[in-house]
Coordinates of C-alpha atoms in Angstrom, one line a residue:
M3 CA -45.1 -15.1 14.1
A4 CA -41.4 -14.5 13.5
S5 CA -40.2 -10.9 13.7
S6 CA -37.4 -9.1 11.8
F7 CA -34.9 -7.0 13.8
S8 CA -32.5 -4.2 13.2
F9 CA -30.3 -2.4 15.6
Y10 CA -30.0 1.3 16.2
P11 CA -27.4 3.2 18.3
Q12 CA -29.2 4.9 21.2
L13 CA -27.9 7.6 23.5
L14 CA -27.4 6.5 27.1
N15 CA -27.0 8.7 30.2
P16 CA -25.5 11.9 28.7
L17 CA -23.0 13.5 31.1
T18 CA -24.1 17.1 31.0
I19 CA -21.4 19.7 30.9
G20 CA -22.8 23.2 30.2
K21 CA -24.4 22.8 26.8
S22 CA -22.2 19.8 25.9
S23 CA -22.7 16.2 26.7
L24 CA -20.5 13.1 26.5
V25 CA -22.4 10.1 25.2
K26 CA -21.9 6.4 25.3
V27 CA -23.3 3.9 22.8
R28 CA -25.7 1.1 23.5
L29 CA -27.1 -1.2 20.8
E30 CA -30.8 -1.9 21.1
Y31 CA -32.9 -4.1 18.9
K32 CA -36.2 -2.9 17.5
P33 CA -38.6 -4.7 15.1
L34 CA -38.7 -3.5 11.6
R35 CA -41.9 -2.3 10.0
R36 CA -43.1 -4.5 7.1
D37 CA -44.7 -1.7 5.0
F38 CA -41.7 -0.4 3.3
V39 CA -40.8 -0.1 -0.4
V40 CA -37.3 -0.3 -1.9
K41 CA -36.6 1.6 -5.1
S42 CA -33.5 1.3 -7.1
T43 CA -32.3 2.6 -10.4
G44 CA -31.0 0.1 -12.9
K45 CA -27.3 -0.4 -13.8
K46 CA -25.8 0.5 -17.2
I47 CA -23.3 -2.0 -18.5
A48 CA -20.8 -1.3 -21.3
F49 CA -18.6 -3.9 -23.0
G50 CA -15.5 -4.2 -25.0
E51 CA -14.3 -1.4 -27.3
D52 CA -17.3 0.8 -26.5
C53 CA -16.5 0.5 -22.8
R54 CA -12.8 1.3 -23.2
N55 CA -13.5 4.2 -25.6
E56 CA -15.9 5.8 -23.1
L57 CA -13.3 5.4 -20.3
F58 CA -10.6 7.0 -22.5
T59 CA -12.9 9.9 -23.3
G60 CA -13.0 10.7 -19.6
I61 CA -9.3 10.2 -19.2
N62 CA -8.7 12.5 -22.1
K63 CA -10.8 15.3 -20.6
L64 CA -9.0 15.2 -17.3
A65 CA -5.5 15.0 -18.9
D66 CA -6.3 17.9 -21.2
A67 CA -7.2 20.1 -18.3
V68 CA -4.1 19.1 -16.3
S69 CA -1.5 19.1 -19.0
V70 CA -1.7 22.9 -19.6
T71 CA 0.1 23.5 -16.3
L72 CA 3.3 21.5 -17.1
G73 CA 6.6 23.3 -17.5
P74 CA 8.0 26.7 -16.6
K75 CA 5.6 28.4 -19.1
G76 CA 2.5 26.3 -18.2
R77 CA -0.8 28.0 -17.6
N78 CA -3.2 28.1 -14.7
V79 CA -6.6 26.5 -14.4
V80 CA -9.6 28.3 -12.7
I81 CA -11.7 26.0 -10.4
D82 CA -15.1 27.2 -9.3
S83 CA -15.9 27.0 -5.6
S84 CA -18.6 28.1 -3.2
D85 CA -16.9 31.3 -2.3
V86 CA -13.9 32.5 -4.3
P87 CA -12.8 30.8 -7.6
K88 CA -9.4 29.2 -7.3
V89 CA -6.6 29.9 -9.8
I90 CA -4.5 26.7 -9.6
N91 CA -1.3 25.3 -11.1
D92 CA -1.3 22.1 -9.2
G93 CA -2.1 18.9 -11.1
N94 CA -3.5 16.9 -8.1
T95 CA -5.8 19.7 -7.0
I96 CA -7.2 20.2 -10.5
A97 CA -7.7 16.4 -11.0
K98 CA -9.6 16.1 -7.7
S99 CA -12.0 18.9 -8.7
I100 CA -13.1 17.2 -11.9
E101 CA -16.4 15.3 -12.0
L102 CA -18.0 14.3 -15.3
S103 CA -21.7 13.9 -16.0
N104 CA -21.3 10.6 -18.0
P105 CA -20.7 7.9 -15.4
I106 CA -18.4 5.7 -17.5
Q107 CA -16.3 8.7 -18.5
N108 CA -16.2 9.7 -14.9
S109 CA -14.9 6.3 -14.0
G110 CA -12.1 6.8 -16.5
A111 CA -11.3 10.2 -15.0
S112 CA -11.4 8.6 -11.5
L113 CA -8.8 6.0 -12.6
L114 CA -6.5 8.8 -13.7
K115 CA -7.1 10.6 -10.4
E116 CA -5.6 7.6 -8.7
V117 CA -2.3 8.3 -10.5
A118 CA -2.3 11.8 -9.1
K119 CA -3.3 10.7 -5.7
K120 CA -0.7 7.9 -5.3
T121 CA 2.0 10.0 -6.8
N122 CA 1.2 12.9 -4.5
E123 CA 1.0 10.6 -1.4
S124 CA 4.4 8.9 -2.3
A125 CA 6.4 11.9 -3.6
G126 CA 4.4 15.0 -3.1
D127 CA 4.9 16.2 -6.6
G128 CA 4.9 15.0 -10.2
T129 CA 1.2 14.5 -10.5
T130 CA 0.8 16.2 -13.8
T131 CA 3.7 14.2 -15.3
G132 CA 2.1 11.0 -14.0
I133 CA -1.3 11.9 -15.6
I134 CA 0.1 12.6 -19.1
L135 CA 2.3 9.5 -19.0
A136 CA -0.7 7.4 -18.1
R137 CA -2.9 9.0 -20.8
E138 CA -0.3 8.3 -23.5
M139 CA 0.2 4.7 -22.4
I140 CA -3.6 4.1 -22.4
K141 CA -4.1 5.7 -25.8
L142 CA -1.4 3.7 -27.5
G143 CA -2.4 0.6 -25.6
L144 CA -6.0 0.9 -26.7
Q145 CA -4.9 1.2 -30.3
A146 CA -2.9 -2.0 -30.0
V147 CA -5.8 -3.8 -28.3
N148 CA -8.2 -2.7 -31.1
N149 CA -5.7 -4.1 -33.6
G150 CA -5.7 -7.5 -32.0
S151 CA -3.0 -7.4 -29.4
N152 CA -3.5 -9.3 -26.1
P153 CA -4.1 -6.8 -23.3
V154 CA -2.6 -9.0 -20.6
S155 CA 0.6 -9.4 -22.6
L156 CA 0.7 -5.6 -23.3
K157 CA 0.4 -5.0 -19.5
N158 CA 3.2 -7.5 -18.8
G159 CA 5.4 -5.8 -21.4
I160 CA 4.7 -2.3 -19.9
D161 CA 5.4 -3.5 -16.3
R162 CA 8.6 -5.3 -17.1
T163 CA 9.9 -2.4 -19.2
V164 CA 9.1 0.1 -16.5
G165 CA 10.8 -2.1 -13.9
K166 CA 14.1 -2.2 -15.9
L167 CA 13.9 1.6 -16.6
V168 CA 13.6 2.4 -12.9
Q169 CA 16.8 0.5 -12.3
I170 CA 18.6 2.4 -15.0
L171 CA 17.3 5.8 -13.7
Q172 CA 18.4 4.9 -10.2
S173 CA 22.0 4.4 -11.5
K174 CA 21.8 7.9 -13.0
S175 CA 20.5 9.6 -9.9
I176 CA 22.7 12.3 -8.4
P177 CA 22.8 13.0 -4.6
V178 CA 21.8 16.4 -3.3
T179 CA 24.8 17.9 -1.5
N180 CA 24.5 21.7 -1.2
K181 CA 22.1 24.6 -0.7
Q182 CA 22.1 25.7 -4.3
Q183 CA 20.8 22.3 -5.4
I184 CA 18.1 22.4 -2.8
Q185 CA 17.1 25.9 -3.9
A186 CA 16.9 24.8 -7.6
I187 CA 14.7 21.8 -6.8
A188 CA 12.3 23.8 -4.7
S189 CA 12.1 26.6 -7.2
I190 CA 11.4 24.3 -10.1
S191 CA 8.6 22.5 -8.1
A192 CA 7.1 25.8 -7.1
G193 CA 6.6 26.8 -10.8
N194 CA 10.0 28.5 -11.1
D195 CA 9.4 30.7 -8.1
D196 CA 12.9 31.6 -6.9
Y197 CA 11.5 33.3 -3.8
I198 CA 9.8 30.1 -2.5
G199 CA 12.9 28.1 -3.5
N200 CA 15.2 30.4 -1.4
L201 CA 12.8 30.2 1.6
I202 CA 12.9 26.4 1.7
A203 CA 16.6 26.3 1.2
N204 CA 17.1 28.8 4.1
A205 CA 14.7 26.9 6.2
L206 CA 16.5 23.6 5.8
E207 CA 19.8 25.3 6.4
R208 CA 18.5 26.5 9.8
I209 CA 16.8 23.3 10.9
G210 CA 18.8 20.6 9.1
H211 CA 17.7 17.8 6.8
D212 CA 16.0 16.0 9.7
G213 CA 13.8 19.0 10.5
V214 CA 10.1 19.5 9.6
I215 CA 8.6 22.3 7.4
T216 CA 5.0 23.3 7.7
L217 CA 2.9 25.9 6.0
E218 CA 0.5 28.5 7.4
S219 CA -1.4 31.5 6.1
S220 CA 0.3 34.8 7.0
S221 CA -1.7 37.8 8.3
S222 CA 0.4 40.1 6.0
L223 CA 1.3 40.2 2.3
E224 CA 4.8 39.0 3.0
T225 CA 5.9 35.3 3.1
L226 CA 8.3 34.6 6.0
I227 CA 10.0 31.8 7.9
E228 CA 9.7 31.2 11.6
V229 CA 11.6 28.4 13.4
Q230 CA 9.8 26.8 16.4
E231 CA 10.4 23.9 18.7
G232 CA 8.6 20.7 17.8
M233 CA 8.8 17.3 16.2
M234 CA 7.1 14.9 13.8
I235 CA 6.2 11.2 14.4
N236 CA 5.4 8.7 11.7
K237 CA 1.9 7.8 13.0
G238 CA -1.4 9.3 11.8
Y239 CA -5.0 9.4 13.0
M240 CA -6.7 6.1 14.0
S241 CA -10.0 7.1 12.3
P242 CA -10.7 9.5 9.4
H243 CA -13.8 10.6 11.4
F244 CA -11.4 12.8 13.5
I245 CA -10.6 15.0 10.4
T246 CA -11.2 18.7 10.8
N247 CA -9.9 20.0 7.5
Q248 CA -11.7 18.2 4.8
Q249 CA -9.8 19.9 1.9
Y250 CA -6.5 18.4 3.0
S251 CA -7.8 15.4 5.0
T252 CA -6.0 16.5 8.1
V253 CA -6.7 17.0 11.8
E254 CA -5.7 20.5 12.9
F255 CA -5.7 21.5 16.6
Q256 CA -4.8 24.8 18.1
N257 CA -3.5 24.8 21.7
P258 CA -4.6 21.2 22.4
K259 CA -4.3 19.1 25.6
I260 CA -2.3 15.9 25.1
L261 CA -2.5 12.5 26.9
I262 CA 0.6 10.2 26.5
T263 CA 0.7 6.6 27.4
D264 CA 2.1 3.3 26.2
Q265 CA -1.0 1.4 27.4
T266 CA -4.1 0.1 25.6
L267 CA -7.3 2.2 26.2
T268 CA -10.1 -0.3 26.8
D269 CA -12.4 1.4 29.3
L270 CA -13.9 4.8 28.5
Q271 CA -14.6 5.4 32.2
H272 CA -10.8 5.7 32.8
I273 CA -10.6 8.9 30.8
V274 CA -14.1 10.4 31.4
P275 CA -12.7 13.0 33.8
I276 CA -10.3 14.4 31.2
L277 CA -12.9 14.3 28.5
E278 CA -15.2 16.3 30.7
K279 CA -12.5 18.8 31.4
A280 CA -11.6 19.2 27.7
A281 CA -15.3 19.7 26.8
Q282 CA -15.8 22.1 29.7
L283 CA -12.8 24.2 28.7
C284 CA -13.6 23.9 24.9
V285 CA -10.0 22.7 24.1
P286 CA -9.1 19.9 21.7
L287 CA -7.7 16.7 23.1
L288 CA -5.0 14.5 21.5
I289 CA -4.6 10.9 22.8
I290 CA -1.3 9.1 22.1
C291 CA -1.6 5.4 23.2
E292 CA -0.7 1.9 22.2
E293 CA -4.2 0.8 21.0
I294 CA -7.9 1.7 21.5
S295 CA -10.7 -0.7 21.8
L296 CA -13.5 -0.5 19.3
E297 CA -16.0 0.5 22.0
V298 CA -13.8 3.5 23.2
L299 CA -12.9 4.5 19.7
G300 CA -16.6 4.5 18.7
A301 CA -17.5 6.7 21.7
L302 CA -14.7 9.2 20.9
V303 CA -15.8 9.4 17.2
L304 CA -19.5 9.8 18.2
N305 CA -18.7 12.7 20.6
N306 CA -16.4 14.2 18.0
T307 CA -19.0 14.1 15.2
R308 CA -21.7 15.4 17.4
G309 CA -19.5 18.4 18.3
V310 CA -19.3 17.6 22.0
L311 CA -15.5 17.9 22.0
N312 CA -12.6 17.9 19.5
V313 CA -10.6 14.8 20.0
A314 CA -8.2 12.6 18.0
A315 CA -6.3 9.5 18.7
V316 CA -2.8 8.5 17.4
Q317 CA -1.0 5.2 17.9
C318 CA 2.4 5.2 19.7
P319 CA 5.4 5.7 17.4
G320 CA 8.5 3.5 17.4
L321 CA 9.1 -0.2 18.1
A322 CA 9.9 -2.2 21.3
E323 CA 12.3 -0.4 23.7
G324 CA 12.7 2.6 21.3
K325 CA 9.0 3.4 21.7
K326 CA 9.3 4.4 25.4
G327 CA 12.2 6.8 24.5
I328 CA 10.2 8.5 21.8
L329 CA 7.1 8.8 24.1
Q330 CA 9.3 10.3 26.8
D331 CA 10.6 12.8 24.2
I332 CA 7.1 13.8 23.3
A333 CA 6.2 14.1 27.0
T334 CA 9.2 16.5 27.4
L335 CA 8.1 18.5 24.3
T336 CA 4.6 18.9 25.7
G337 CA 5.1 19.0 29.4
A338 CA 2.9 15.9 29.9
D339 CA 3.3 13.0 32.4
F340 CA 4.3 9.9 30.5
L341 CA 1.8 7.3 31.9
S342 CA 4.1 4.3 31.5
S343 CA 3.0 0.8 32.5
D344 CA 6.6 0.1 33.6
L345 CA 6.3 2.8 36.2
G346 CA 3.0 1.4 37.5
L347 CA 1.0 4.5 36.3
S348 CA -2.5 3.5 35.5
L349 CA -5.0 5.3 33.2
K350 CA -7.7 4.9 35.8
G351 CA -8.3 8.2 37.5
V352 CA -5.9 10.2 35.2
M353 CA -6.3 13.9 35.9
S354 CA -6.2 17.0 33.7
D355 CA -2.9 18.2 35.3
Q356 CA -1.2 15.1 33.9
L357 CA -1.9 16.3 30.4
G358 CA 0.5 18.1 28.2
F359 CA -0.1 21.0 25.9
A360 CA 1.2 22.3 22.5
K361 CA 0.9 25.3 20.3
K362 CA -0.4 23.4 17.3
V363 CA -0.9 19.8 16.2
I364 CA -1.4 18.7 12.5
I365 CA -2.3 15.0 12.0
T366 CA -2.4 13.4 8.5
K367 CA -3.1 9.8 7.5
N368 CA 0.6 8.8 8.1
S369 CA 2.2 11.4 10.4
T370 CA 1.7 13.8 13.3
T371 CA 3.5 17.1 13.7
I372 CA 3.6 18.7 17.1
T373 CA 4.6 22.3 17.4
A374 CA 5.7 23.0 21.0
D375 CA 4.7 25.9 23.2
P376 CA 7.6 28.4 23.5
R377 CA 7.6 27.9 27.3
M378 CA 9.0 24.4 26.8
K379 CA 12.2 25.5 25.1
A380 CA 14.4 25.1 28.2
E381 CA 13.0 21.6 28.9
I382 CA 13.6 20.5 25.3
Q383 CA 17.2 21.8 25.4
A384 CA 17.8 20.0 28.6
R385 CA 16.4 16.8 27.2
V386 CA 18.6 17.0 24.1
S387 CA 21.7 17.6 26.3
E388 CA 20.8 14.5 28.4
M389 CA 20.5 12.4 25.3
K390 CA 23.9 13.6 24.0
K391 CA 25.4 12.4 27.3
D392 CA 23.7 9.1 26.8
L393 CA 25.1 8.9 23.3
S394 CA 28.7 9.4 24.5
N395 CA 28.3 6.5 27.0
T396 CA 26.6 4.1 24.5
H397 CA 28.7 1.6 22.6
S398 CA 26.0 -0.3 20.8
K399 CA 25.9 0.8 17.1
N400 CA 22.1 0.3 16.8
L401 CA 21.4 2.1 20.0
R402 CA 23.6 5.0 19.0
E403 CA 21.8 5.4 15.7
K404 CA 18.4 5.5 17.5
I405 CA 19.6 8.1 19.9
K406 CA 21.0 10.2 17.1
E407 CA 17.7 10.0 15.3
R408 CA 15.8 11.1 18.4
I409 CA 18.2 14.0 19.0
A410 CA 17.7 15.1 15.4
K411 CA 13.9 14.9 15.7
L412 CA 13.7 16.7 19.0
G413 CA 16.5 19.2 18.5
S414 CA 16.0 20.3 14.9
G415 CA 12.7 22.0 15.4
I416 CA 10.0 23.0 12.9
A417 CA 10.3 25.7 10.2
V418 CA 6.9 27.4 9.7
I419 CA 6.6 29.1 6.3
K420 CA 3.9 31.8 6.7
V421 CA 2.6 32.4 3.2
G422 CA 1.2 35.8 2.4
A423 CA -0.7 37.1 -0.6
A424 CA -2.9 40.0 -1.7
T425 CA -6.0 37.9 -2.4
E426 CA -7.5 34.6 -1.3
A427 CA -7.1 33.1 -4.8
E428 CA -3.4 34.0 -4.9
L429 CA -2.8 32.7 -1.4
E430 CA -4.3 29.3 -2.2
D431 CA -2.1 29.0 -5.3
K432 CA 1.1 30.0 -3.5
K433 CA 0.4 27.6 -0.6
L434 CA 0.0 24.7 -3.1
R435 CA 3.2 25.7 -4.9
A436 CA 5.1 25.9 -1.6
E437 CA 3.7 22.5 -0.6
D438 CA 4.9 20.9 -3.8
A439 CA 8.3 22.5 -3.4
K440 CA 8.6 21.3 0.2
N441 CA 7.7 17.7 -0.7
A442 CA 10.0 17.6 -3.8
T443 CA 12.9 18.9 -1.8
F444 CA 12.7 16.2 0.9
A445 CA 12.2 13.6 -1.8
A446 CA 15.4 14.7 -3.5
I447 CA 17.4 14.9 -0.3
N448 CA 16.4 11.3 0.5
E449 CA 16.9 9.7 -2.9
G450 CA 18.8 12.1 -5.2
M451 CA 17.9 14.0 -8.4
V452 CA 17.8 13.6 -12.2
P453 CA 17.7 16.1 -15.1
G454 CA 14.3 17.8 -15.3
G455 CA 12.2 19.2 -18.1
G456 CA 11.2 15.7 -19.3
T457 CA 14.9 15.1 -20.3
A458 CA 15.4 12.1 -18.0
F459 CA 12.4 10.3 -19.5
A460 CA 13.4 11.2 -23.1
H461 CA 16.9 9.8 -22.6
L462 CA 15.5 6.7 -20.9
S463 CA 13.5 5.9 -24.0
K464 CA 16.8 5.1 -25.8
N465 CA 17.2 2.1 -23.5
V466 CA 13.8 0.5 -24.5
P467 CA 14.9 -1.3 -27.7
A468 CA 17.6 -3.2 -25.8
I469 CA 15.0 -4.1 -23.1
S470 CA 12.5 -5.2 -25.7
E471 CA 15.0 -7.7 -27.1
L472 CA 14.7 -9.6 -23.8
F473 CA 11.0 -10.3 -24.5
E474 CA 9.9 -13.3 -26.6
D475 CA 6.1 -12.5 -26.7
P476 CA 5.5 -10.0 -29.6
D477 CA 2.7 -8.3 -27.7
E478 CA 5.1 -7.7 -24.8
K479 CA 7.5 -6.1 -27.3
I480 CA 4.6 -3.8 -28.3
G481 CA 4.1 -3.0 -24.6
A482 CA 7.7 -1.9 -24.4
S483 CA 7.4 0.3 -27.5
I484 CA 4.3 1.9 -25.8
V485 CA 6.4 2.9 -22.8
A486 CA 9.2 4.3 -25.1
K487 CA 6.7 6.5 -26.9
A488 CA 5.0 7.6 -23.7
L489 CA 8.3 8.7 -22.2
L490 CA 8.7 11.4 -24.9
V491 CA 5.4 13.1 -24.0
P492 CA 6.5 15.2 -20.9
A493 CA 9.3 16.9 -23.0
K494 CA 6.8 17.5 -25.9
T495 CA 4.2 18.9 -23.6
I496 CA 6.6 21.3 -21.9
A497 CA 7.7 22.5 -25.4
R498 CA 4.1 22.9 -26.6
N499 CA 3.2 24.9 -23.5
A500 CA 6.2 27.1 -24.2
G501 CA 4.8 27.9 -27.7
L502 CA 7.4 25.9 -29.5
E503 CA 7.3 23.0 -32.1
P504 CA 7.4 19.8 -30.0
E505 CA 8.8 17.5 -32.7
S506 CA 11.7 19.8 -33.5
I507 CA 12.7 20.1 -29.8
L508 CA 12.3 16.4 -29.3
H509 CA 14.5 15.5 -32.3
N510 CA 17.3 17.7 -31.0
L511 CA 17.0 16.4 -27.5
L512 CA 17.3 12.8 -28.6
Q513 CA 20.5 13.7 -30.5
Q514 CA 22.2 14.7 -27.2
P515 CA 24.7 12.0 -26.1
N516 CA 25.0 13.3 -22.5
F517 CA 22.2 12.2 -20.1
R518 CA 22.4 15.6 -18.2
V519 CA 21.9 17.7 -21.4
G520 CA 18.4 18.7 -22.3
Y521 CA 16.1 21.6 -23.3
N522 CA 15.6 24.4 -20.9
A523 CA 12.2 26.0 -21.8
L524 CA 12.9 29.0 -19.6
T525 CA 16.1 30.0 -21.4
N526 CA 15.1 28.5 -24.7
R527 CA 18.4 26.6 -25.2
F528 CA 20.0 23.1 -24.7
E529 CA 22.3 22.9 -21.8
D530 CA 23.5 20.8 -18.8
L531 CA 20.3 20.8 -16.8
I532 CA 22.0 19.6 -13.6
G533 CA 24.4 22.6 -13.7
S534 CA 21.6 25.1 -14.5
G535 CA 19.3 23.8 -11.8
V536 CA 16.6 22.3 -13.9
V537 CA 16.2 19.1 -11.9
D538 CA 13.5 16.6 -10.7
P539 CA 13.7 14.4 -7.6
F540 CA 14.4 10.8 -8.5
K541 CA 11.6 9.6 -6.3
V542 CA 9.1 12.0 -8.1
S543 CA 10.1 10.6 -11.5
V544 CA 9.9 7.0 -10.5
C545 CA 6.5 7.4 -8.7
A546 CA 5.0 9.2 -11.8
L547 CA 6.2 6.5 -14.1
T548 CA 5.3 3.4 -12.0
N549 CA 1.8 4.7 -11.1
A550 CA 1.1 5.7 -14.7
A551 CA 2.1 2.2 -15.8
S552 CA -0.1 0.6 -13.1
V553 CA -3.3 2.5 -14.1
A554 CA -2.6 2.0 -17.8
G555 CA -2.5 -1.7 -17.3
M556 CA -5.8 -1.7 -15.4
V557 CA -7.6 0.2 -18.2
L558 CA -6.1 -1.9 -21.0
T559 CA -7.3 -5.2 -19.3
T560 CA -10.8 -3.8 -18.7
E561 CA -13.6 -5.5 -20.8
A562 CA -16.7 -4.2 -19.1
A563 CA -17.9 -1.3 -16.9
V564 CA -21.0 -1.3 -14.6
V565 CA -22.2 2.1 -13.5
D566 CA -25.4 3.6 -12.2
R567 CA -27.9 4.9 -14.7
V568 CA -28.3 8.7 -14.7
R569 CA -31.8 9.5 -13.5
R570 CA -33.4 12.3 -15.4
E571 CA -35.7 14.5 -13.4
K572 CA -39.3 14.5 -14.5
K573 CA -40.5 17.8 -15.7
G574 CA -43.0 19.4 -13.4
V575 CA -46.3 20.9 -14.4
R576 CA -46.0 24.6 -15.0
L577 CA -47.7 26.8 -12.5
L578 CA -50.1 29.0 -14.4
P579 CA -51.8 32.1 -12.9
G580 CA -54.8 31.0 -10.8
M581 CA -53.7 27.3 -10.6
P582 CA -53.6 25.9 -7.0
E583 CA -50.2 24.7 -5.9
W584 CA -51.5 21.2 -5.0
L585 CA -52.0 20.4 -8.7
T586 CA -48.3 20.6 -9.3
Q587 CA -47.3 18.2 -6.5
E588 CA -46.7 14.5 -7.2

């Protein structure tokens, strides 16, 4: 008789270290039992207009909750949590916290969350703007579809129009050249908080535009800046199972040990001694290497999730020959031995005294920030001086650029903004505002800025009629008009949140011939927004617009939705006095 088999991970030979143990994985086959029952709830399927209307209902609910935060006079949103309710002004955080009971409506809300997520990942700000742009495009698009327009042609018209508008906006972008502009961008993104704007401007003045800014909670009520040695590399964690901070999806280590090599880690036995030592000392371990085999990665993840030790792995940054230089810089920063294959140094038998150390390490999906221990300051300065000598003796243009980049990364340091507040709720809000301000500032430094307050979008809408003339398909022309109307919504929402009549403000705004002139809701007058410091990073505006158009196109071309049915709990039998409990059990 044939048997069915399934495999289960079994623990093999745990290496006991105090109360901890390092475990390896072995796959073992065991026969399945035949007496099992599979239960499944049915699926609910919605079609056509009913499907799209349900999706839009969820989209509307999420956008309504987020839109109240837009502009200098926007309000806050209270989010319930397990401990202290959070008072938040950040669109992405609000969007992530929303879950709707209706599964189709929740799918619509989840699509809109994707706008916030992608915009936040790409630009770090502009999530609220992206959400309300997407909502308006979807609303107008659904009206057109219900009136007989072809949804695919509408999507093409929207995408082609947005592509042309991005090119126009890029030509209007203004480079960031001074401290006052940086302070204005940071202040606007922090909800018109001039104090945070000044902090970020001062931080960048001290560390330069190539430096790194991180945020921490302060032990006092005051918010301060502290400049420390350190650097950031553009590689993130190899597995999300290493994450220690679920709220921000990051790995955060205090005083970790660090292994640095340009070799591939294929045998767990090579690093067992340092894993044992890290577990014994209860210190986190960061491994920077070329690659890790699936077997070794699985073992590290298993030990990490079981709480045996805190470990994370990051791939080597850089390319070709430049990789070795960056790894040597990290080794200098951390005091580690660089186990290079070129030098004949093997991973077999690596000892704990060959590991480096750092004050703090923060690893995200795409980057790793290493804050050096203060004791390494002299070695770092010596390394920078050595690279400056190499720079003066190098004649290759490409090599000189790479050395300059390494000097900037290693020599600039890290500005740590320690955020203080009187309560936990206020601290959370201030940290989110500071994070938005930091991200928006770097986006503006890299790609320039445009007028803020919805002004750039409103002026862009004037270019849509000329773009529409390039289209032959009438439904694509309708798609272009949808974009034109959606571009007016950010300015109208800011005016509405300021307690003003949106249509009147918009009418006067569209009469302004100068692209830089718009309505300042804080001062209640029309003025040169670039000169008055009401600006948005170009990258933030572009990401909000393109991500909104992308999700709008997906919703408009949706014809059916398949979701799980909501299971309703059966009402139990009321327990009456004198009734035995077994009568109420199923």
